[in-house]
CSV table of C-alpha atoms in Angstrom, one decimal:
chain,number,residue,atom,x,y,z
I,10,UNK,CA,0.0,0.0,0.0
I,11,UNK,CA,1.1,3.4,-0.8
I,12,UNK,CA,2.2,6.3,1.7
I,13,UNK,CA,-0.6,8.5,1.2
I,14,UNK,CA,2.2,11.0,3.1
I,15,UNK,CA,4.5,10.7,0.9
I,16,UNK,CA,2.4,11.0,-2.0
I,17,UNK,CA,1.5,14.0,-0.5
I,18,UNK,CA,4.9,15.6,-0.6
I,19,UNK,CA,5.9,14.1,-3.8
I,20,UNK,CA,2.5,15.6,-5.6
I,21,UNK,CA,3.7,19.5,-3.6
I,22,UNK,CA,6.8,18.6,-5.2
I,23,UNK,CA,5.9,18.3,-8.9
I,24,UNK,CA,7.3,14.3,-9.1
I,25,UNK,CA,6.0,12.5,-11.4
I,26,UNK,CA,6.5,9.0,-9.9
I,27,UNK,CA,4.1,10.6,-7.5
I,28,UNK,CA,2.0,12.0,-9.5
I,29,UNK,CA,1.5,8.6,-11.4
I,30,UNK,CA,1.2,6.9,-7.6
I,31,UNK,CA,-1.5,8.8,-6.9
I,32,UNK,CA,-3.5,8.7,-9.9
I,33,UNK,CA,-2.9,4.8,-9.9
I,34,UNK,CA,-4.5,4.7,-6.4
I,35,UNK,CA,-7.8,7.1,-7.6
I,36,UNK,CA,-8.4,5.3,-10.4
I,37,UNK,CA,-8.2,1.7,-8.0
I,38,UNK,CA,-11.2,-0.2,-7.1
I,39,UNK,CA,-9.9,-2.2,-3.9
I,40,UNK,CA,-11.6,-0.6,-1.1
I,41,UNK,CA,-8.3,0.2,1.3
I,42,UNK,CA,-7.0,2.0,-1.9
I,43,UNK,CA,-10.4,3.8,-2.2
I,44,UNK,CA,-9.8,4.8,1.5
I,45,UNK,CA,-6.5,6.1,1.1
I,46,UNK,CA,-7.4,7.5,-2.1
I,47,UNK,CA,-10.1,9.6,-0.6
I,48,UNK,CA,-7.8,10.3,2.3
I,49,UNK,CA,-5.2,11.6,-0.1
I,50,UNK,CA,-7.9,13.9,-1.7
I,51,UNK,CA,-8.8,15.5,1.2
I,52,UNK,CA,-6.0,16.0,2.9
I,53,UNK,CA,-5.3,18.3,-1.1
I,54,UNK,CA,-8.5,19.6,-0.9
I,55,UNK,CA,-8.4,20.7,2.8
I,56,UNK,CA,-4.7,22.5,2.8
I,57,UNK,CA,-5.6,23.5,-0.8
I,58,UNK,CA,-2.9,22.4,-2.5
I,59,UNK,CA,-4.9,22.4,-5.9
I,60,UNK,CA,-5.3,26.0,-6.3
I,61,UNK,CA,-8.7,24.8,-8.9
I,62,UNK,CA,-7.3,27.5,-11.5
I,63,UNK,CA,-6.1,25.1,-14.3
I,64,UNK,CA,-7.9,25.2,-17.5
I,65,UNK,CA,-9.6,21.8,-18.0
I,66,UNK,CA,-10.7,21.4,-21.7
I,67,UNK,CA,-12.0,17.7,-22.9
I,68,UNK,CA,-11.4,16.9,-26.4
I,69,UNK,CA,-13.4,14.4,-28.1
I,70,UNK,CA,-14.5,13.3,-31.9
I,71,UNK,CA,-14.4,10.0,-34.3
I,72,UNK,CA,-11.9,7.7,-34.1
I,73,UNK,CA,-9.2,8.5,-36.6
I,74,UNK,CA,-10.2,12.4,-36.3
I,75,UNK,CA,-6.3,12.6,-34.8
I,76,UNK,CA,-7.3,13.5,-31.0
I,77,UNK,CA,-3.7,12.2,-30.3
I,78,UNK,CA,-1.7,14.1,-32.8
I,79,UNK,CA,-3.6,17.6,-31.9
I,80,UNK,CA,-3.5,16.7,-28.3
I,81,UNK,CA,0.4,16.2,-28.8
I,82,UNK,CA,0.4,19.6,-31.4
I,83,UNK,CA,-1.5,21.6,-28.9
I,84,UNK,CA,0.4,20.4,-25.6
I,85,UNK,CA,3.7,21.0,-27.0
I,86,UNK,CA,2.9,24.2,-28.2
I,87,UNK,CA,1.7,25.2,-24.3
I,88,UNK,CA,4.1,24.0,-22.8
I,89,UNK,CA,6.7,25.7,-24.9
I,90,UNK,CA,5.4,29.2,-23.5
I,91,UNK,CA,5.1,28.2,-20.5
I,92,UNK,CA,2.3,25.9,-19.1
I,93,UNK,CA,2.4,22.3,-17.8
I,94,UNK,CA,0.2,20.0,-19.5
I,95,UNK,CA,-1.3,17.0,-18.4
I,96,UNK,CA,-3.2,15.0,-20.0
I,97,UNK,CA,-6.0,12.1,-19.0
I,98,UNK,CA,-6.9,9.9,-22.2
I,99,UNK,CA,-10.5,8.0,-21.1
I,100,UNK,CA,-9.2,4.7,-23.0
I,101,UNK,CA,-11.2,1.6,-23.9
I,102,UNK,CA,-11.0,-1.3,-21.6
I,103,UNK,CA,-9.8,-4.4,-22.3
I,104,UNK,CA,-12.4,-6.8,-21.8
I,105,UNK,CA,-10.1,-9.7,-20.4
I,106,UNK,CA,-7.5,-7.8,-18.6
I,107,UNK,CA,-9.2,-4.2,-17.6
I,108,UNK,CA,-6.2,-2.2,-18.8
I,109,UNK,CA,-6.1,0.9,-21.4
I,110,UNK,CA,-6.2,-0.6,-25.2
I,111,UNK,CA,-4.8,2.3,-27.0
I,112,UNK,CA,-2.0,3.2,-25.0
I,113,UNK,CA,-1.9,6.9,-25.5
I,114,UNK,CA,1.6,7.1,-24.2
I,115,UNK,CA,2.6,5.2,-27.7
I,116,UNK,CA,1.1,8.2,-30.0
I,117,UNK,CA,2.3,11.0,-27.8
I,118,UNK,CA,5.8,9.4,-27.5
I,119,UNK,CA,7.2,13.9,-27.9
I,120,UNK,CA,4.6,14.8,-25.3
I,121,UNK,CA,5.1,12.0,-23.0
I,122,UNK,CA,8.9,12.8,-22.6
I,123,UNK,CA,8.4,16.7,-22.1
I,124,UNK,CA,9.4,16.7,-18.6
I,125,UNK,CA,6.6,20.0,-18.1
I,126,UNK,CA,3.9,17.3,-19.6
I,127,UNK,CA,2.2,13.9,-18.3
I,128,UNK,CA,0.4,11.9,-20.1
I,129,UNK,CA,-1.9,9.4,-18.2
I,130,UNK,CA,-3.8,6.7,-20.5
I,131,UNK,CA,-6.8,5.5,-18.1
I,132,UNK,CA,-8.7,2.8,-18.5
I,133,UNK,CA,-12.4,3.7,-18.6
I,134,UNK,CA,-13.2,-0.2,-17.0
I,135,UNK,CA,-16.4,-0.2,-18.7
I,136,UNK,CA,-18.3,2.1,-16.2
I,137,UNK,CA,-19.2,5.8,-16.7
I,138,UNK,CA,-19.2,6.1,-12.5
I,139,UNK,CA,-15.3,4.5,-12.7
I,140,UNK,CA,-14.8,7.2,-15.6
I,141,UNK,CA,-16.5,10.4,-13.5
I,142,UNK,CA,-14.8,9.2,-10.3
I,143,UNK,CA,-11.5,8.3,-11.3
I,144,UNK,CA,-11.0,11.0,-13.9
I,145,UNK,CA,-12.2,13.9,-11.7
I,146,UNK,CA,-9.8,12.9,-9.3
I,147,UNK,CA,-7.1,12.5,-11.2
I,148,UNK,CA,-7.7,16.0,-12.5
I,149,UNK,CA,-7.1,17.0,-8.7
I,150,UNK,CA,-4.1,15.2,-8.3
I,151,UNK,CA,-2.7,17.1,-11.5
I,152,UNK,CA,-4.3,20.8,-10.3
I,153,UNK,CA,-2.0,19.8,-7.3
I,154,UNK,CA,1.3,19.4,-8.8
I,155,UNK,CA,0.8,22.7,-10.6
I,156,UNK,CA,-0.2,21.6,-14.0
I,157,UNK,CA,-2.4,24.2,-15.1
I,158,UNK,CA,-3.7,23.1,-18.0
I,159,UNK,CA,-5.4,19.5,-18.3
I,160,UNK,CA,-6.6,18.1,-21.1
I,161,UNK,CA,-9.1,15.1,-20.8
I,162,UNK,CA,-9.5,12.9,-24.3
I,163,UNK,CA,-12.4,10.6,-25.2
I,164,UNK,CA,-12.6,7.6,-27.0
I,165,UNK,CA,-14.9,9.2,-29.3
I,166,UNK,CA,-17.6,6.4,-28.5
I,167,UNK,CA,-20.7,6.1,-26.5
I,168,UNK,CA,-21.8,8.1,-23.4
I,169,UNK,CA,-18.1,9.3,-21.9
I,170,UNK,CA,-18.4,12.0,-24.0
I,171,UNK,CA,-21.3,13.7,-21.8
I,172,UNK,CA,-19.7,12.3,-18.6
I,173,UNK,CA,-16.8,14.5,-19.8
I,174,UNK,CA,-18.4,17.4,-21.1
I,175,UNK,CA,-19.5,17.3,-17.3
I,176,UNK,CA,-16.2,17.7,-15.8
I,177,UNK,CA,-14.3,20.3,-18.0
I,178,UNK,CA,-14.6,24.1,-18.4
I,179,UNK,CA,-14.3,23.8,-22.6
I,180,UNK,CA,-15.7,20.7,-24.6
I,181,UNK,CA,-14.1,20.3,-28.1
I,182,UNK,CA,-15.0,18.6,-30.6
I,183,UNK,CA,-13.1,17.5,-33.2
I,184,UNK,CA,-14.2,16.8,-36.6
I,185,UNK,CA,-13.5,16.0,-40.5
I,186,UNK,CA,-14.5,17.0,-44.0
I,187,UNK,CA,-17.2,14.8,-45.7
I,188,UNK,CA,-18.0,12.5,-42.7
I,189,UNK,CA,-21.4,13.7,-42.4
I,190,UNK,CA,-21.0,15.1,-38.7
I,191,UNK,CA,-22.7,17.9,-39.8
I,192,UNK,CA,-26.1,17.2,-39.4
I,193,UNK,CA,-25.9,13.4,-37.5
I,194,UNK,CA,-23.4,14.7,-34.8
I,195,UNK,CA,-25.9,17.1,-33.7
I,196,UNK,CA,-28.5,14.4,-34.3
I,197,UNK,CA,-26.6,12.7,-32.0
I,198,UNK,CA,-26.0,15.3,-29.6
I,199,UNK,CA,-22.3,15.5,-29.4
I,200,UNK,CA,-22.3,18.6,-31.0
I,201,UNK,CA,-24.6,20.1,-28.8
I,202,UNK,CA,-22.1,19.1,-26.1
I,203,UNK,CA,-19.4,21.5,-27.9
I,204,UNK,CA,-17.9,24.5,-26.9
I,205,UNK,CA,-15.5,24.9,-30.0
I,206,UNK,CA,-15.7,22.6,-33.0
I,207,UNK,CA,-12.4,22.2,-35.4
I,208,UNK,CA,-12.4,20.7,-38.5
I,209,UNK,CA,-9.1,18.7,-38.3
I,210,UNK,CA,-7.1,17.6,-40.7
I,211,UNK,CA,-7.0,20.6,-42.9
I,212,UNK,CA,-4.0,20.8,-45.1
I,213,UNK,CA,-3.3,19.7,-48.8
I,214,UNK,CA,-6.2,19.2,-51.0
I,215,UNK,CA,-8.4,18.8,-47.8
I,216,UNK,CA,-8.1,22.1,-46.8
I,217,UNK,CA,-11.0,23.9,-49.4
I,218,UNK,CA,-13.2,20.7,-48.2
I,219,UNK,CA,-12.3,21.6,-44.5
I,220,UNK,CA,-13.1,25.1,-44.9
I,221,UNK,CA,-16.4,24.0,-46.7
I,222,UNK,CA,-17.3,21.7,-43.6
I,223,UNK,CA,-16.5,24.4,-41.2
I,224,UNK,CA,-18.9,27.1,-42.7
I,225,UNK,CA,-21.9,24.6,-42.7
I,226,UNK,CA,-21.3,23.4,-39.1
I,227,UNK,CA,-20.9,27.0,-38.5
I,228,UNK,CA,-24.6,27.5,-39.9
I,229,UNK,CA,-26.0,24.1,-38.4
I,230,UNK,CA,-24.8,24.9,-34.9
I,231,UNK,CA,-26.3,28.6,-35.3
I,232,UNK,CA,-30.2,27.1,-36.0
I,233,UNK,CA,-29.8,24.3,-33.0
I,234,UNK,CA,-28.7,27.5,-30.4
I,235,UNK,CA,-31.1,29.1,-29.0
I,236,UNK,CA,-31.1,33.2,-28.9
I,237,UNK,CA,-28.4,34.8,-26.5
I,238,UNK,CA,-26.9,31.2,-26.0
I,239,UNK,CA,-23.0,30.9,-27.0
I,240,UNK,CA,-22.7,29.4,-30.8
I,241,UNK,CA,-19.9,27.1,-31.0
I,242,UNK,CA,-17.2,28.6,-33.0
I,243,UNK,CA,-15.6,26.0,-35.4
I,244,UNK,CA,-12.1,27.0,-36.8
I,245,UNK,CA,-10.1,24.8,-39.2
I,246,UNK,CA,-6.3,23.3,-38.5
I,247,UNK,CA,-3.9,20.4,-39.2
I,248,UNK,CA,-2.4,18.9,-36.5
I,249,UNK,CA,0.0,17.1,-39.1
I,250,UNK,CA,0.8,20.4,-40.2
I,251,UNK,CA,0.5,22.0,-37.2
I,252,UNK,CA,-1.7,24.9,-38.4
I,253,UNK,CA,-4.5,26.5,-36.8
I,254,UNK,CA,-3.9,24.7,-33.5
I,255,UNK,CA,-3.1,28.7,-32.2
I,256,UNK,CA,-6.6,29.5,-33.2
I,257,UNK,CA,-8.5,26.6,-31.5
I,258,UNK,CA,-6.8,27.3,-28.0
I,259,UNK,CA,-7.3,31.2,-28.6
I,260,UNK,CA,-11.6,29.9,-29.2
I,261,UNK,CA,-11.1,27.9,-25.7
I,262,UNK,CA,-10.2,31.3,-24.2
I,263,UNK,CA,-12.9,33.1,-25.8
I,264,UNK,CA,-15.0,30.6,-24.5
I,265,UNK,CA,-13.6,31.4,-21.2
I,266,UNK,CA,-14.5,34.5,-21.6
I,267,UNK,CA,-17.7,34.1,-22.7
I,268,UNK,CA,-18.4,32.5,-19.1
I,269,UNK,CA,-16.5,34.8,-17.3
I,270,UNK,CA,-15.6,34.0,-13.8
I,271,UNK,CA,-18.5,33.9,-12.3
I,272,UNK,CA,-19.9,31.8,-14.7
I,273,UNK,CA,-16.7,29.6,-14.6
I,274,UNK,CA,-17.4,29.6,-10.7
I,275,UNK,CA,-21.2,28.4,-11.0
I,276,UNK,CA,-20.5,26.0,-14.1
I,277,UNK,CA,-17.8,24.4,-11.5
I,278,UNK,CA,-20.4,24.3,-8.5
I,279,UNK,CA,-22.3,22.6,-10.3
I,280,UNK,CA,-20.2,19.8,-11.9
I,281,UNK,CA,-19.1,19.4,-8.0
I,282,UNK,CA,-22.5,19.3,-7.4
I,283,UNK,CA,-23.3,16.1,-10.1
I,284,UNK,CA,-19.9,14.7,-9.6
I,285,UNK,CA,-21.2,14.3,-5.5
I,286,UNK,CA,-24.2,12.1,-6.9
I,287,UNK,CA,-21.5,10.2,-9.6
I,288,UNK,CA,-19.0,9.2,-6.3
I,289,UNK,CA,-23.0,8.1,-4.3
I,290,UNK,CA,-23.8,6.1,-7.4
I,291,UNK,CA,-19.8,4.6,-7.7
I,292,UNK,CA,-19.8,3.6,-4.1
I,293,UNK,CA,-23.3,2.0,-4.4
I,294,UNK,CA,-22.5,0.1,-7.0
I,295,UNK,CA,-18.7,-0.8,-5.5
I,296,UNK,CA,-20.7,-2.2,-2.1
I,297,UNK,CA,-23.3,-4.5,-4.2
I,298,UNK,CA,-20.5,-6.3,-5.7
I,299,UNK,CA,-18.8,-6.3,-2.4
I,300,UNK,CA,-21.8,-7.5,-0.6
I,301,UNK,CA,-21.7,-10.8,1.0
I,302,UNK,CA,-25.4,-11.3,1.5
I,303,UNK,CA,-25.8,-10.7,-2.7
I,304,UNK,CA,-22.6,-12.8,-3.0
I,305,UNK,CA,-24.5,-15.9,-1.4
I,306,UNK,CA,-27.6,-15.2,-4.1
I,307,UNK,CA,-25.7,-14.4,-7.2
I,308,UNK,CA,-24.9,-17.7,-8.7
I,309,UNK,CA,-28.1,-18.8,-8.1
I,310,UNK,CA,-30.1,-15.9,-9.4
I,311,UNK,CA,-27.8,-16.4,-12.5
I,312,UNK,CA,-28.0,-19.6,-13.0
I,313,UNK,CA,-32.2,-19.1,-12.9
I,314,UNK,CA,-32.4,-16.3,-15.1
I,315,UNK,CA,-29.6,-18.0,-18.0
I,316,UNK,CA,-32.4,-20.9,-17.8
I,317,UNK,CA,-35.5,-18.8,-18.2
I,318,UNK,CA,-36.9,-19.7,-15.0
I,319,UNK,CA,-36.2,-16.2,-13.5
I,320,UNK,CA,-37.4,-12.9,-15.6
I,321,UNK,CA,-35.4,-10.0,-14.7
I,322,UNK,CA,-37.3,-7.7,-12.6
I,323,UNK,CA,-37.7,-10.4,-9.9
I,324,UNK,CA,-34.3,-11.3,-10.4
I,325,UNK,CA,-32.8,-7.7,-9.7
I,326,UNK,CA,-35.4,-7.5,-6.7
I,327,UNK,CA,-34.1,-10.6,-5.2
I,328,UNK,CA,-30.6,-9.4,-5.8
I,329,UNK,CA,-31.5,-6.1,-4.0
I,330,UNK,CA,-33.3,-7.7,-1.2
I,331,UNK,CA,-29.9,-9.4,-0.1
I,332,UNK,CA,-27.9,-6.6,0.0
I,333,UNK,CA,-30.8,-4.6,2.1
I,334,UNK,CA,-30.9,-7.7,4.0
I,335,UNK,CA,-27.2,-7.5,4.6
C-alpha cells in the first residue's frame, strides 16, 4: 500500500513518480485504496494544495479524427510558453484484462517525454461512474502538482463523452471533412455538447473541403442554439501540419470568456454538485458487488435467469433484497 504522506509531498513537489502513484491509487477499485485514495484527496483539498485554477478542456471526436496528434500539437505548443500539461486519455477497456487498449503514451511518444507534460492513458473499466470518479480525481491530483492546463480525451464512442463534457470548463470537438457530422453529430447530440468545433485535418487538397465543412457546421450549430446562448465557434487546422492549433486554444479562451468567472465559478459548482451524486452512485455500485449477503444469491439468481426460470425484474429484486438484508 502506498504512503498516502509521501504522495502527498511528492505531488507538492511536482514528481512524477508521485504523481502517477497517486492517480494509480484514484483510479483503484480495492476498497483500502479507495480509503487512502479519498484520504489523499482530502487532505489536497483541505490544505488547498490544488489551487482549482487550471484550465480543464476535454477533447473528443471519431476515431481517426487525430485526437492524439492535436492533443500532442497543442500540448507542446503550451508547454513551450510556459504551461504544464497533463493530459488524461479516457481509454477503452480491455475486456479480459481491464487495462487501457490504446496506449496513448505510444502516439504522444514527444509529449510524454516533455518533462513539463504527463500523459496518463486511463482505462475507462467499462463504467461511466469509474470514468467520472476516477477522472475527476485525477484532474485534482494534476491541479496539485501545478499543472495548469489539463486536457481530458475521449474515446470518441458512447456516453463518456457527456460524462466528460460534465467535468471540464471547454468541450471540443473534433471533426473531418465529408464525414457527415454535420447534421448526425448534432443528431446525435455530441455537437450540442461542444464549446469549439475544429475541422481537423486541414491541409493539402483537404483544406478547401475543411473550410467548406466548417462554414456549414458554423450555420447548423447557429439554427440548434437558442437566442443569447453561446454558438460554438468552429475553426479549421492540421495537427500534421501543425496549423491552426493557435486558433482553437485562442476559441477555448474566448469561451472562457464568454463565461467569465462567475460563470466559470457556478458551471464548476455545479459539476461538483453532479460529480457528489457520480462518487453516491460509484460507491453504491462498489458495495453491491462487495456485498456478502448478494454474493451468497448471485450464482443462483444467474443460474435461474440463464435458464428462463427467473425474468429479470424479480431477479434484480431478489438481488436487492440481499444486499438490504445484509
Amino acid at each position: 500500500m502506498p504512503d498516502v504522506e509521501a504522495l502527498l509531498e511528492g505531488i507538492r513537489a511536482g514528481r512524477r513518480a508521485a504523481v502517477s502513484q497517486a492517480i494509480t491509487l484514484v483510479e483503484s477499485t480495492h476498497p483500502r485504496r479507495r480509503e487512502q485514495a479519498r484520504e489523499l484527496l482530502s487532505t489536497l483539498t483541505c490544505q488547498k494544495v490544488s489551487g482549482g485554477s487550471a484550465i480543464r478542456v476535454g477533447i473528443s471526436g471519431v476515431p481517426g479524427v487525430g485526437k492524439s496528434t492535436f492533443i500532442e500539437a497543442l500540448g507542446s505548443r503550451l508547454t513551450g510558453v510556459g504551461h504544464r500539461v497533463g493530459v488524461l486519455a479516457v481509454d477503452p477497456s480491455s475486456v479480459r484484462t481491464g487495462g487501457s487498449v490504446l496506449g496513448d503514451k505510444t502516439r504522444m511518444a514527444r509529449l510524454a517525454n516533455d518533462p513539463d507534460a504527463f500523459v496518463r492513458p486511463s482505462p475507462s473499466a467499462g463504467t461511466l461512474g469509474g470514468v467520472a470518479r476516477a477522472t475527476v480525481q485525477a484532474m485534482a491530483v494534476l491541479e496539485a502538482a501545478a499543472y495548469d492546463v489539463v486536457l481530458v480525451e475521449t474515446v470518441g464512442v458512447g456516453q463518456s463523452e457527456v460524462t466528460v463534457a460534465g467535468m471540464v470548463d471547454t468541450f471540443l470537438f473534433l471533426t473531418l471533412a465529408r464525414t457527415g457530422d454535420q447534421l448526425q453529430g448534432i443528431k446525435k447530440g455530441i455537437l450540442e455538447l461542444a464549446d469549439v468545433v475544429a475541422v481537423n485535418k486541414a491541409d493539402g487538397d483537404r483544406a478547401q473541403e475543411a473550410r467548406v465543412a466548417a462554414r456549414d457546421l458554423s450555420g447548423a450549430l447557429r439554427m440548434v442554439r437558442g437566442k443569447g446562448e453561446w454558438v460554438p465557434p468552429v475553426v479549421t487546422c492540421s495537427a500534421l501540419e501543425d496549423s491552426g492549433v493557435d486558433d482553437v486554444w485562442e476559441q477555448v479562451h474566448g469561451h472562457r470568456r464568454h463565461l467569465g468567472s462567475q460563470g466559470l465559478a457556478d458551471k464548476r459548482a455545479r459539476q461538483q454538485l453532479e460529480f457528489t451524486w457520480a462518487l453516491v452512485r460509484d460507491e453504491l455500485d462498489q458495495r453491491l458487488r462487495h456485498s456478502a449477503g448478494v454474493r451468497a444469491v448471485r450464482e443462483e439468481v444467474r443460474a435461474a435467469v440463464l435458464a428462463g426460470d427467473l425474468p429479470a425484474t424479480a431477479a434484480a429484486d431478489q438481488i436487492l433484497a440481499a444486499y438490504d438484508g445484509r
